[in-house]
Amino acid sequence: NRYIQSASLNGKPLNAAWFYSEEAMIGGELVLKMGPKPNKKWGLQPLPSQEVKIVTTPYVTSDNKLFLKQAKVTMACDTKNSALFYTLDGQTPTMQSTLYTKPFTISESTTIKMLAISDGKSSLINTAYLEKAGFREPAEIGEVEPGLTYNYYEGVFHATGDILTAQPIESGIATHFSIASQKKVNFFAYTFDGFIKIPQDGLYTFILQSNDGARLSLDDRLLINNDGLHPIIERVQKVGLKAGYHKISTIYFQEGGSNHLKLLW
């Protein structure tokens, strides 16, 4: 008797092969009457539609979140035919806020809050911050020599901060950011210090790739944090720099797996 002939839930006939989870949560009695052959007239009621229409969160599609003089702002929402409203003064947007109809331009650092409306339903509110870049001043130094000073360490490190209390087993001058001279396959670390020559005022993009932990500092300020134990991860950051020499430092440690450190700009 493997086939359901009929069913009842809390004493009432159950003609569907399903019931709502709310009914299960409050408890009760489900009785199934079984038989040797299928009852092809039982359980034919289809599942109710579980599609719930939502309005997706709007977003800024512009890729220039950091800009020099002006930024063109474009916005979008994946829910078709939705109306977008926004504010530029930090206020929560409503249907009475500015309606987005076409891209617009900003010339100062701006917080944009967005709301999408479709068929009377509202999206979540999204916030985007577009920053007008300030320029970091170069270091006041004299003549510099080619290369980077480096320290090489061996030991078990779980974060880049662990390296700062360790004693290096080798120091010297490297031609570039490279870990090719490591003495071990695992459990080692490096620090690199030097200067980067910026040819002209502008926005510069820095890319740091590493397995396990790495940090990149520029002008003694942390620019990219890729710390911790992890496989190869790439992180990207833009910064405004004035022409001249800027101090650059990188810390890296490797605990296990692959060895990878690459810095690009």
PDB file of C-alpha atoms in Angstrom:
ATOM      1  CA  ASN A   1       0.000   0.000   0.000  1.00  0.00           C
ATOM      2  CA  ARG A   2       2.468   2.609  -1.202  1.00  0.00           C
ATOM      3  CA  TYR A   3       0.031   5.012  -2.922  1.00  0.00           C
ATOM      4  CA  ILE A   4      -1.932   7.781  -1.261  1.00  0.00           C
ATOM      5  CA  GLN A   5      -5.688   7.363  -1.770  1.00  0.00           C
ATOM      6  CA  SER A   6      -6.806  10.403   0.253  1.00  0.00           C
ATOM      7  CA  ALA A   7      -5.560  12.682   3.002  1.00  0.00           C
ATOM      8  CA  SER A   8      -6.779  14.904   5.784  1.00  0.00           C
ATOM      9  CA  LEU A   9      -5.089  17.678   7.740  1.00  0.00           C
ATOM     10  CA  ASN A  10      -6.418  18.423  11.211  1.00  0.00           C
ATOM     11  CA  GLY A  11      -9.629  16.566  10.402  1.00  0.00           C
ATOM     12  CA  LYS A  12     -10.309  18.413   7.139  1.00  0.00           C
ATOM     13  CA  PRO A  13      -9.988  16.798   3.683  1.00  0.00           C
ATOM     14  CA  LEU A  14      -6.651  17.617   2.010  1.00  0.00           C
ATOM     15  CA  ASN A  15      -7.036  17.296  -1.733  1.00  0.00           C
ATOM     16  CA  ALA A  16      -3.630  18.764  -2.630  1.00  0.00           C
ATOM     17  CA  ALA A  17      -0.211  17.110  -2.364  1.00  0.00           C
ATOM     18  CA  TRP A  18       1.047  20.155  -0.437  1.00  0.00           C
ATOM     19  CA  PHE A  19       0.096  22.492   2.398  1.00  0.00           C
ATOM     20  CA  TYR A  20       1.420  25.784   3.725  1.00  0.00           C
ATOM     21  CA  SER A  21       4.437  25.849   6.028  1.00  0.00           C
ATOM     22  CA  GLU A  22       2.464  28.016   8.473  1.00  0.00           C
ATOM     23  CA  GLU A  23       0.176  25.040   9.089  1.00  0.00           C
ATOM     24  CA  ALA A  24       3.164  22.826   9.838  1.00  0.00           C
ATOM     25  CA  MET A  25       4.610  25.400  12.244  1.00  0.00           C
ATOM     26  CA  ILE A  26       1.518  25.372  14.493  1.00  0.00           C
ATOM     27  CA  GLY A  27       1.419  21.579  14.495  1.00  0.00           C
ATOM     28  CA  GLY A  28      -1.440  19.170  13.906  1.00  0.00           C
ATOM     29  CA  GLU A  29      -2.297  15.761  12.485  1.00  0.00           C
ATOM     30  CA  LEU A  30      -1.764  14.664   8.898  1.00  0.00           C
ATOM     31  CA  VAL A  31      -3.575  11.409   8.024  1.00  0.00           C
ATOM     32  CA  LEU A  32      -2.761   9.572   4.792  1.00  0.00           C
ATOM     33  CA  LYS A  33      -5.001   6.729   3.630  1.00  0.00           C
ATOM     34  CA  MET A  34      -2.896   4.368   1.544  1.00  0.00           C
ATOM     35  CA  GLY A  35      -3.641   1.754  -1.134  1.00  0.00           C
ATOM     36  CA  PRO A  36      -1.966  -0.652  -3.581  1.00  0.00           C
ATOM     37  CA  LYS A  37      -2.760   1.411  -6.675  1.00  0.00           C
ATOM     38  CA  PRO A  38      -2.481   5.133  -7.463  1.00  0.00           C
ATOM     39  CA  ASN A  39      -5.551   7.330  -7.055  1.00  0.00           C
ATOM     40  CA  LYS A  40      -5.047   9.452 -10.134  1.00  0.00           C
ATOM     41  CA  LYS A  41      -7.804  11.825  -9.038  1.00  0.00           C
ATOM     42  CA  TRP A  42      -6.028  12.827  -5.815  1.00  0.00           C
ATOM     43  CA  GLY A  43      -3.379  15.545  -5.411  1.00  0.00           C
ATOM     44  CA  LEU A  44      -4.045  17.285  -8.716  1.00  0.00           C
ATOM     45  CA  GLN A  45      -4.329  20.778  -7.273  1.00  0.00           C
ATOM     46  CA  PRO A  46      -1.303  22.769  -8.535  1.00  0.00           C
ATOM     47  CA  LEU A  47       1.084  24.639  -6.294  1.00  0.00           C
ATOM     48  CA  PRO A  48       0.145  28.283  -5.750  1.00  0.00           C
ATOM     49  CA  SER A  49       2.264  30.820  -7.556  1.00  0.00           C
ATOM     50  CA  GLN A  50       5.346  31.592  -5.486  1.00  0.00           C
ATOM     51  CA  GLU A  51       6.486  34.458  -7.667  1.00  0.00           C
ATOM     52  CA  VAL A  52       6.680  37.656  -5.679  1.00  0.00           C
ATOM     53  CA  LYS A  53       7.384  40.768  -7.701  1.00  0.00           C
ATOM     54  CA  ILE A  54      10.134  42.882  -6.238  1.00  0.00           C
ATOM     55  CA  VAL A  55      11.731  46.075  -7.438  1.00  0.00           C
ATOM     56  CA  THR A  56      15.476  45.648  -7.656  1.00  0.00           C
ATOM     57  CA  THR A  57      17.801  48.165  -6.074  1.00  0.00           C
ATOM     58  CA  PRO A  58      18.958  50.969  -8.410  1.00  0.00           C
ATOM     59  CA  TYR A  59      22.651  51.659  -8.809  1.00  0.00           C
ATOM     60  CA  VAL A  60      25.179  54.047 -10.331  1.00  0.00           C
ATOM     61  CA  THR A  61      26.683  52.591 -13.504  1.00  0.00           C
ATOM     62  CA  SER A  62      29.462  55.182 -13.825  1.00  0.00           C
ATOM     63  CA  ASP A  63      32.914  53.701 -13.248  1.00  0.00           C
ATOM     64  CA  ASN A  64      34.494  57.016 -12.249  1.00  0.00           C
ATOM     65  CA  LYS A  65      33.781  56.894  -8.507  1.00  0.00           C
ATOM     66  CA  LEU A  66      36.961  58.938  -8.054  1.00  0.00           C
ATOM     67  CA  PHE A  67      37.318  61.900 -10.398  1.00  0.00           C
ATOM     68  CA  LEU A  68      39.519  64.934 -10.968  1.00  0.00           C
ATOM     69  CA  LYS A  69      37.307  67.807 -12.138  1.00  0.00           C
ATOM     70  CA  GLN A  70      33.874  66.485 -13.095  1.00  0.00           C
ATOM     71  CA  ALA A  71      32.052  63.161 -13.153  1.00  0.00           C
ATOM     72  CA  LYS A  72      29.168  62.112 -15.373  1.00  0.00           C
ATOM     73  CA  VAL A  73      26.610  60.162 -13.312  1.00  0.00           C
ATOM     74  CA  THR A  74      24.498  57.465 -14.942  1.00  0.00           C
ATOM     75  CA  MET A  75      21.997  55.349 -13.030  1.00  0.00           C
ATOM     76  CA  ALA A  76      20.049  52.164 -13.776  1.00  0.00           C
ATOM     77  CA  CYS A  77      17.627  49.630 -12.324  1.00  0.00           C
ATOM     78  CA  ASP A  78      17.201  46.041 -13.502  1.00  0.00           C
ATOM     79  CA  THR A  79      13.422  46.181 -12.999  1.00  0.00           C
ATOM     80  CA  LYS A  80      12.041  47.245 -16.359  1.00  0.00           C
ATOM     81  CA  ASN A  81       9.973  50.420 -16.641  1.00  0.00           C
ATOM     82  CA  SER A  82      10.785  51.491 -13.091  1.00  0.00           C
ATOM     83  CA  ALA A  83      11.047  55.166 -12.137  1.00  0.00           C
ATOM     84  CA  LEU A  84      14.252  56.273 -10.385  1.00  0.00           C
ATOM     85  CA  PHE A  85      14.325  59.047  -7.807  1.00  0.00           C
ATOM     86  CA  TYR A  86      17.453  60.431  -6.172  1.00  0.00           C
ATOM     87  CA  THR A  87      18.869  63.000  -3.774  1.00  0.00           C
ATOM     88  CA  LEU A  88      22.281  64.664  -3.643  1.00  0.00           C
ATOM     89  CA  ASP A  89      22.054  66.176  -0.145  1.00  0.00           C
ATOM     90  CA  GLY A  90      22.069  63.005   1.961  1.00  0.00           C
ATOM     91  CA  GLN A  91      18.285  62.996   2.411  1.00  0.00           C
ATOM     92  CA  THR A  92      16.272  59.787   2.012  1.00  0.00           C
ATOM     93  CA  PRO A  93      14.720  59.768  -1.480  1.00  0.00           C
ATOM     94  CA  THR A  94      10.950  59.542  -1.985  1.00  0.00           C
ATOM     95  CA  MET A  95       8.571  59.867  -4.923  1.00  0.00           C
ATOM     96  CA  GLN A  96       8.783  63.626  -4.385  1.00  0.00           C
ATOM     97  CA  SER A  97      12.565  63.621  -4.943  1.00  0.00           C
ATOM     98  CA  THR A  98      14.261  64.397  -8.257  1.00  0.00           C
ATOM     99  CA  LEU A  99      13.238  62.005 -11.036  1.00  0.00           C
ATOM    100  CA  TYR A 100      16.195  60.562 -12.952  1.00  0.00           C
ATOM    101  CA  THR A 101      15.656  61.050 -16.694  1.00  0.00           C
ATOM    102  CA  LYS A 102      19.176  61.411 -18.092  1.00  0.00           C
ATOM    103  CA  PRO A 103      22.836  61.459 -16.958  1.00  0.00           C
ATOM    104  CA  PHE A 104      23.977  64.495 -15.020  1.00  0.00           C
ATOM    105  CA  THR A 105      27.335  66.002 -14.034  1.00  0.00           C
ATOM    106  CA  ILE A 106      28.795  66.702 -10.594  1.00  0.00           C
ATOM    107  CA  SER A 107      31.914  68.699  -9.788  1.00  0.00           C
ATOM    108  CA  GLU A 108      32.253  68.065  -6.034  1.00  0.00           C
ATOM    109  CA  SER A 109      32.340  64.998  -3.805  1.00  0.00           C
ATOM    110  CA  THR A 110      28.708  63.850  -3.638  1.00  0.00           C
ATOM    111  CA  THR A 111      26.597  61.263  -1.828  1.00  0.00           C
ATOM    112  CA  ILE A 112      23.836  59.968  -4.110  1.00  0.00           C
ATOM    113  CA  LYS A 113      20.849  58.117  -2.652  1.00  0.00           C
ATOM    114  CA  MET A 114      18.552  56.266  -5.058  1.00  0.00           C
ATOM    115  CA  LEU A 115      15.080  54.728  -4.974  1.00  0.00           C
ATOM    116  CA  ALA A 116      13.192  52.810  -7.684  1.00  0.00           C
ATOM    117  CA  ILE A 117       9.385  52.632  -7.947  1.00  0.00           C
ATOM    118  CA  SER A 118       7.413  50.207 -10.132  1.00  0.00           C
ATOM    119  CA  ASP A 119       3.668  49.433  -9.992  1.00  0.00           C
ATOM    120  CA  GLY A 120       3.409  51.045  -6.607  1.00  0.00           C
ATOM    121  CA  LYS A 121       6.224  48.962  -5.118  1.00  0.00           C
ATOM    122  CA  SER A 122       9.484  50.438  -3.825  1.00  0.00           C
ATOM    123  CA  SER A 123      13.030  49.133  -3.981  1.00  0.00           C
ATOM    124  CA  LEU A 124      15.567  49.281  -1.219  1.00  0.00           C
ATOM    125  CA  ILE A 125      17.448  52.561  -1.025  1.00  0.00           C
ATOM    126  CA  ASN A 126      20.982  52.460  -2.396  1.00  0.00           C
ATOM    127  CA  THR A 127      23.809  54.897  -1.671  1.00  0.00           C
ATOM    128  CA  ALA A 128      26.794  55.741  -3.879  1.00  0.00           C
ATOM    129  CA  TYR A 129      29.633  58.078  -2.997  1.00  0.00           C
ATOM    130  CA  LEU A 130      31.554  59.807  -5.781  1.00  0.00           C
ATOM    131  CA  GLU A 131      34.690  61.524  -4.582  1.00  0.00           C
ATOM    132  CA  LYS A 132      36.561  64.427  -6.084  1.00  0.00           C
ATOM    133  CA  ALA A 133      40.190  63.491  -5.781  1.00  0.00           C
ATOM    134  CA  GLY A 134      42.594  65.459  -3.679  1.00  0.00           C
ATOM    135  CA  PHE A 135      46.263  65.301  -4.600  1.00  0.00           C
ATOM    136  CA  ARG A 136      48.841  63.837  -2.279  1.00  0.00           C
ATOM    137  CA  GLU A 137      51.980  65.940  -2.050  1.00  0.00           C
ATOM    138  CA  PRO A 138      55.295  64.314  -3.025  1.00  0.00           C
ATOM    139  CA  ALA A 139      58.044  63.654  -0.501  1.00  0.00           C
ATOM    140  CA  GLU A 140      60.705  66.284  -0.060  1.00  0.00           C
ATOM    141  CA  ILE A 141      63.853  64.273  -0.719  1.00  0.00           C
ATOM    142  CA  GLY A 142      67.118  64.685  -2.547  1.00  0.00           C
ATOM    143  CA  GLU A 143      68.670  62.266  -4.994  1.00  0.00           C
ATOM    144  CA  VAL A 144      67.530  58.636  -4.892  1.00  0.00           C
ATOM    145  CA  GLU A 145      69.221  55.442  -6.040  1.00  0.00           C
ATOM    146  CA  PRO A 146      67.507  52.763  -8.169  1.00  0.00           C
ATOM    147  CA  GLY A 147      65.908  49.858  -6.325  1.00  0.00           C
ATOM    148  CA  LEU A 148      64.043  49.027  -3.142  1.00  0.00           C
ATOM    149  CA  THR A 149      65.314  48.160   0.315  1.00  0.00           C
ATOM    150  CA  TYR A 150      63.927  44.823   1.454  1.00  0.00           C
ATOM    151  CA  ASN A 151      63.874  42.585   4.519  1.00  0.00           C
ATOM    152  CA  TYR A 152      63.340  38.836   4.345  1.00  0.00           C
ATOM    153  CA  TYR A 153      61.830  36.840   7.228  1.00  0.00           C
ATOM    154  CA  GLU A 154      61.076  33.216   7.997  1.00  0.00           C
ATOM    155  CA  GLY A 155      58.461  31.967  10.437  1.00  0.00           C
ATOM    156  CA  VAL A 156      54.747  31.435  10.931  1.00  0.00           C
ATOM    157  CA  PHE A 157      52.752  34.601  10.255  1.00  0.00           C
ATOM    158  CA  HIS A 158      48.959  34.917  10.373  1.00  0.00           C
ATOM    159  CA  ALA A 159      48.739  38.641   9.563  1.00  0.00           C
ATOM    160  CA  THR A 160      51.045  41.286   8.183  1.00  0.00           C
ATOM    161  CA  GLY A 161      51.253  42.889  11.621  1.00  0.00           C
ATOM    162  CA  ASP A 162      53.082  39.779  12.884  1.00  0.00           C
ATOM    163  CA  ILE A 163      56.030  40.675  10.651  1.00  0.00           C
ATOM    164  CA  LEU A 164      56.622  44.019  12.368  1.00  0.00           C
ATOM    165  CA  THR A 165      57.820  42.311  15.570  1.00  0.00           C
ATOM    166  CA  ALA A 166      60.008  39.728  13.789  1.00  0.00           C
ATOM    167  CA  GLN A 167      63.732  39.957  13.079  1.00  0.00           C
ATOM    168  CA  PRO A 168      64.800  39.748   9.424  1.00  0.00           C
ATOM    169  CA  ILE A 169      67.299  37.071   8.463  1.00  0.00           C
ATOM    170  CA  GLU A 170      68.367  38.949   5.325  1.00  0.00           C
ATOM    171  CA  SER A 171      68.300  42.551   4.100  1.00  0.00           C
ATOM    172  CA  GLY A 172      69.398  44.176   0.875  1.00  0.00           C
ATOM    173  CA  ILE A 173      68.460  46.034  -2.297  1.00  0.00           C
ATOM    174  CA  ALA A 174      65.921  44.601  -4.768  1.00  0.00           C
ATOM    175  CA  THR A 175      65.398  45.808  -8.320  1.00  0.00           C
ATOM    176  CA  HIS A 176      61.590  45.471  -8.010  1.00  0.00           C
ATOM    177  CA  PHE A 177      58.821  43.989  -5.865  1.00  0.00           C
ATOM    178  CA  SER A 178      59.737  40.306  -6.110  1.00  0.00           C
ATOM    179  CA  ILE A 179      59.689  37.282  -3.792  1.00  0.00           C
ATOM    180  CA  ALA A 180      61.776  35.144  -6.158  1.00  0.00           C
ATOM    181  CA  SER A 181      64.716  35.108  -3.741  1.00  0.00           C
ATOM    182  CA  GLN A 182      62.853  33.306  -0.927  1.00  0.00           C
ATOM    183  CA  LYS A 183      64.797  30.512   0.768  1.00  0.00           C
ATOM    184  CA  LYS A 184      61.761  28.389   1.692  1.00  0.00           C
ATOM    185  CA  VAL A 185      58.642  27.171  -0.074  1.00  0.00           C
ATOM    186  CA  ASN A 186      56.341  28.151   2.802  1.00  0.00           C
ATOM    187  CA  PHE A 187      56.345  30.298   5.958  1.00  0.00           C
ATOM    188  CA  PHE A 188      58.287  33.363   4.885  1.00  0.00           C
ATOM    189  CA  ALA A 189      57.699  37.110   4.564  1.00  0.00           C
ATOM    190  CA  TYR A 190      59.058  40.271   2.935  1.00  0.00           C
ATOM    191  CA  THR A 191      58.939  44.008   3.423  1.00  0.00           C
ATOM    192  CA  PHE A 192      59.819  46.453   0.622  1.00  0.00           C
ATOM    193  CA  ASP A 193      60.419  50.199   0.925  1.00  0.00           C
ATOM    194  CA  GLY A 194      61.294  52.793  -1.676  1.00  0.00           C
ATOM    195  CA  PHE A 195      59.963  55.642  -3.790  1.00  0.00           C
ATOM    196  CA  ILE A 196      57.861  55.760  -6.930  1.00  0.00           C
ATOM    197  CA  LYS A 197      58.383  58.599  -9.389  1.00  0.00           C
ATOM    198  CA  ILE A 198      55.086  60.099 -10.543  1.00  0.00           C
ATOM    199  CA  PRO A 199      55.588  61.911 -13.881  1.00  0.00           C
ATOM    200  CA  GLN A 200      52.626  64.317 -13.698  1.00  0.00           C
ATOM    201  CA  ASP A 201      49.651  65.274 -11.533  1.00  0.00           C
ATOM    202  CA  GLY A 202      46.757  62.893 -12.016  1.00  0.00           C
ATOM    203  CA  LEU A 203      44.768  59.857 -10.927  1.00  0.00           C
ATOM    204  CA  TYR A 204      46.790  56.666 -10.621  1.00  0.00           C
ATOM    205  CA  THR A 205      45.490  53.116 -10.299  1.00  0.00           C
ATOM    206  CA  PHE A 206      47.359  50.644  -8.084  1.00  0.00           C
ATOM    207  CA  ILE A 207      46.795  46.887  -8.264  1.00  0.00           C
ATOM    208  CA  LEU A 208      47.990  44.491  -5.558  1.00  0.00           C
ATOM    209  CA  GLN A 209      47.824  40.720  -6.118  1.00  0.00           C
ATOM    210  CA  SER A 210      48.807  38.260  -3.415  1.00  0.00           C
ATOM    211  CA  ASN A 211      48.118  34.897  -1.947  1.00  0.00           C
ATOM    212  CA  ASP A 212      47.937  35.182   1.838  1.00  0.00           C
ATOM    213  CA  GLY A 213      48.551  38.586   3.364  1.00  0.00           C
ATOM    214  CA  ALA A 214      49.821  41.789   1.782  1.00  0.00           C
ATOM    215  CA  ARG A 215      49.438  45.517   2.365  1.00  0.00           C
ATOM    216  CA  LEU A 216      50.424  48.464   0.188  1.00  0.00           C
ATOM    217  CA  SER A 217      51.114  51.875   1.712  1.00  0.00           C
ATOM    218  CA  LEU A 218      51.705  55.106  -0.162  1.00  0.00           C
ATOM    219  CA  ASP A 219      53.080  58.213   1.541  1.00  0.00           C
ATOM    220  CA  ASP A 220      52.935  56.336   4.871  1.00  0.00           C
ATOM    221  CA  ARG A 221      49.180  55.805   4.483  1.00  0.00           C
ATOM    222  CA  LEU A 222      47.545  52.443   3.868  1.00  0.00           C
ATOM    223  CA  LEU A 223      46.235  52.292   0.298  1.00  0.00           C
ATOM    224  CA  ILE A 224      45.364  48.595  -0.248  1.00  0.00           C
ATOM    225  CA  ASN A 225      44.703  46.025   2.475  1.00  0.00           C
ATOM    226  CA  ASN A 226      44.887  42.429   1.253  1.00  0.00           C
ATOM    227  CA  ASP A 227      45.738  40.943   4.644  1.00  0.00           C
ATOM    228  CA  GLY A 228      44.898  37.484   5.989  1.00  0.00           C
ATOM    229  CA  LEU A 229      45.130  33.877   4.839  1.00  0.00           C
ATOM    230  CA  HIS A 230      43.607  33.434   1.384  1.00  0.00           C
ATOM    231  CA  PRO A 231      44.307  32.258  -2.185  1.00  0.00           C
ATOM    232  CA  ILE A 232      45.456  34.753  -4.811  1.00  0.00           C
ATOM    233  CA  ILE A 233      43.250  37.865  -4.606  1.00  0.00           C
ATOM    234  CA  GLU A 234      43.542  41.078  -6.605  1.00  0.00           C
ATOM    235  CA  ARG A 235      42.581  44.431  -5.100  1.00  0.00           C
ATOM    236  CA  VAL A 236      42.489  47.769  -6.941  1.00  0.00           C
ATOM    237  CA  GLN A 237      42.569  51.349  -5.650  1.00  0.00           C
ATOM    238  CA  LYS A 238      42.822  54.780  -7.294  1.00  0.00           C
ATOM    239  CA  VAL A 239      44.556  57.775  -5.750  1.00  0.00           C
ATOM    240  CA  GLY A 240      45.332  61.359  -6.792  1.00  0.00           C
ATOM    241  CA  LEU A 241      49.072  62.115  -6.798  1.00  0.00           C
ATOM    242  CA  LYS A 242      51.138  65.175  -7.558  1.00  0.00           C
ATOM    243  CA  ALA A 243      54.241  64.834  -9.703  1.00  0.00           C
ATOM    244  CA  GLY A 244      57.382  63.849  -7.807  1.00  0.00           C
ATOM    245  CA  TYR A 245      58.644  61.052  -5.586  1.00  0.00           C
ATOM    246  CA  HIS A 246      56.136  59.274  -3.332  1.00  0.00           C
ATOM    247  CA  LYS A 247      57.120  56.809  -0.639  1.00  0.00           C
ATOM    248  CA  ILE A 248      55.868  53.284  -1.339  1.00  0.00           C
ATOM    249  CA  SER A 249      55.928  50.268   1.002  1.00  0.00           C
ATOM    250  CA  THR A 250      54.690  46.703   0.741  1.00  0.00           C
ATOM    251  CA  ILE A 251      54.422  43.956   3.367  1.00  0.00           C
ATOM    252  CA  TYR A 252      53.824  40.334   2.332  1.00  0.00           C
ATOM    253  CA  PHE A 253      53.733  36.965   4.065  1.00  0.00           C
ATOM    254  CA  GLN A 254      53.152  33.445   2.806  1.00  0.00           C
ATOM    255  CA  GLU A 255      51.989  30.562   4.975  1.00  0.00           C
ATOM    256  CA  GLY A 256      51.066  27.767   2.571  1.00  0.00           C
ATOM    257  CA  GLY A 257      50.007  26.937  -0.962  1.00  0.00           C
ATOM    258  CA  SER A 258      51.136  29.049  -3.892  1.00  0.00           C
ATOM    259  CA  ASN A 259      53.596  31.959  -3.741  1.00  0.00           C
ATOM    260  CA  HIS A 260      52.381  35.121  -5.420  1.00  0.00           C
ATOM    261  CA  LEU A 261      53.041  38.843  -5.027  1.00  0.00           C
ATOM    262  CA  LYS A 262      52.564  41.354  -7.819  1.00  0.00           C
ATOM    263  CA  LEU A 263      52.240  45.112  -7.667  1.00  0.00           C
ATOM    264  CA  LEU A 264      51.228  47.139 -10.715  1.00  0.00           C
ATOM    265  CA  TRP A 265      50.313  50.753 -11.334  1.00  0.00           C
TER     266      TRP A 265
END
